[in-house]
């Protein structure tokens, strides 16, 4: 090996710079954080070519004293901490005194800065770590830093940069986070000469969210604000039906610092659990405030990772705050109807309710439904699936746009799992009389409604959706989802009450891993009503199952449970939860099953009287609400 030697200053600088300055986005983050620490309430960021050729940050903060500008570019030079004890109560975003030195080492920097106390400012330049200019100049209070040609002297680093657009997008993400965490600062972002973000700086989080994430995202958010054991969690979160397919719209700020935190993300997930669809993630902005000495921000050079002295407390504070907000702020998803053409043209809009009824009576025997009559002229749109739009609305979180096609000839309702081919139709199926109803299964539901509520049962469509009128709205209830949720809530409350021994035990062949996982969790499974024992080297024998599951395919169920045990390696409580999901899903009535009108009515009562039954355990909504006012709008009675 070669001799050991101390690296020349220039080389050491370049290595150190690599830790802080990875790409234009990291430069912008450091510079904007400096502006915030300088007390600015107006910050403008401009970049060209993703920031690679040009970046400018202008602020109206305190400025740097003339004699200290060159010091600011020295490594470990900072005005933010002075002693070791300060390190444990950091109240500024910066404190390591490394950013300017690092940036100055790998680019061409020009600074214009002036404090309020000084009449003139300073124009200072540094290129590749060497000062090239330092002179007095007249300029406004505050600081402007221009960075040109990032990594011009480190081609190896340059190679790692992505294309301009990707780097620009990374800068935009930094700006978003800064603007969201500081609604009191007016943040402007100009990208390739285009203004792309401008926040008002009115101190309201909702305004910042609106400016940064857009109107669609900002509508219908739920406010959060709860303090638990000195940890305040506040912000805005999306409704469970409006969740996103990725985590990109989760913003966590710890004492106003953007952080990535597994603990916070997990707490958020837990709070949304059972309300959110599989594969979807909550979105929102959460500010967590706690004493600076309860968190260590000095874990990573970019300071995006943090360590809490008490993770559990942070987890609980976030979990309860979000849970609390959801319990107050979440309402059933609403349907909004948007007519394609002005309804007035139909000539039906000015009819009274009596007239409608008379018309319906007169016309129905001829085989035409009232829906057909009313919408004959409204829309020539091809029928399409309402469900499809429901699904879309869940993804996009926006309103459901239903058009009313011409009604087709009356058909038997399609009871298969396939999407119903017809649009929302107001000729309801007659109440189905009890055919082959599984009474016992229904009795199993011991849920007692909180209050006696008054509603009108209208009927069932597609043997899947219950329709009722309640408090000025029509509700469409998915009977399977509703029943599944009720069973699940009961299991959580009382556990499995009844176990059924199988007449002939069922043997289930598993993979080696699954086999091991099942046996390891034998006690747990037993507690949930499954009596399972080893049977050969990779098979298990199932002797008993929860009574509600008697008729299900045991082999399939156990394989499913075993596969989940291997795949998710969860905590005990999650395993039980999974089992309850499985039991509830398999023992709930299915779409297409026959129930009597009385049963369905009872179902609706349970759903409407309990706001906990809002989503099935997989997060699909149990019911949609269609307000009378929406219908009236559709018929042109109101605007
Ligand atoms: P740190 O932020 O960790 O202190 P930096 O290298 O980012 O280290 O900055 C060094 C010092 O320069 C800061 O401590 C601060 O005093 C000063 N400074 C940097 N940017 C600004 C600014 N925009 N306005 C006023 N002072 C600044
Ligand atoms: Mg700094």
Short mmCIF file of N, CA and C and ligand atoms in Angstrom, two decimals, residues 29-31 33-34 37 78 80 93-100 303, ligand 2:
data_model
loop_
_atom_site.label_atom_id
_atom_site.label_comp_id
_atom_site.label_asym_id
_atom_site.label_seq_id
_atom_site.Cartn_x
_atom_site.Cartn_y
_atom_site.Cartn_z
N UNK A 29 -31.83 23.50 -1.19
CA UNK A 29 -32.30 23.23 0.17
C UNK A 29 -31.45 24.00 1.18
N UNK A 30 -30.15 23.91 1.04
CA UNK A 30 -29.26 24.59 1.98
C UNK A 30 -29.43 26.10 1.92
N UNK A 31 -29.50 26.64 0.71
CA UNK A 31 -29.59 28.09 0.58
C UNK A 31 -30.91 28.62 1.12
N UNK A 33 -32.82 27.20 3.33
CA UNK A 33 -32.81 27.05 4.79
C UNK A 33 -32.03 28.19 5.44
N UNK A 34 -30.95 28.60 4.80
CA UNK A 34 -30.20 29.75 5.33
C UNK A 34 -31.08 31.00 5.32
N UNK A 37 -33.46 30.76 8.22
CA UNK A 37 -32.74 31.04 9.46
C UNK A 37 -32.43 32.53 9.59
N UNK A 78 -20.20 29.02 11.44
CA UNK A 78 -21.63 29.19 11.61
C UNK A 78 -21.94 30.23 12.67
N UNK A 80 -24.87 29.90 14.16
CA UNK A 80 -26.07 29.33 14.78
C UNK A 80 -25.84 28.53 16.05
N UNK A 93 -32.52 25.75 11.21
CA UNK A 93 -32.46 24.65 10.25
C UNK A 93 -31.01 24.25 10.00
N UNK A 94 -30.12 25.24 9.94
CA UNK A 94 -28.70 24.94 9.77
C UNK A 94 -27.99 24.99 11.11
N UNK A 95 -26.80 24.42 11.17
CA UNK A 95 -25.98 24.51 12.39
C UNK A 95 -24.60 23.93 12.16
N UNK A 96 -24.40 23.22 11.02
CA UNK A 96 -23.14 22.53 10.80
C UNK A 96 -22.07 23.42 10.16
N UNK A 97 -22.48 24.57 9.66
CA UNK A 97 -21.52 25.49 9.06
C UNK A 97 -20.77 24.91 7.88
N UNK A 98 -21.44 24.10 7.10
CA UNK A 98 -20.76 23.41 6.01
C UNK A 98 -21.27 23.78 4.63
N UNK A 99 -22.52 24.25 4.57
CA UNK A 99 -23.16 24.38 3.26
C UNK A 99 -22.42 25.35 2.35
N UNK A 100 -22.22 26.58 2.81
CA UNK A 100 -21.59 27.57 1.92
C UNK A 100 -20.19 27.12 1.52
N UNK A 303 -29.55 16.36 7.02
CA UNK A 303 -30.48 16.59 8.12
C UNK A 303 -31.93 16.23 7.81
MG1 LIG B 2 -26.93 26.55 6.29
#
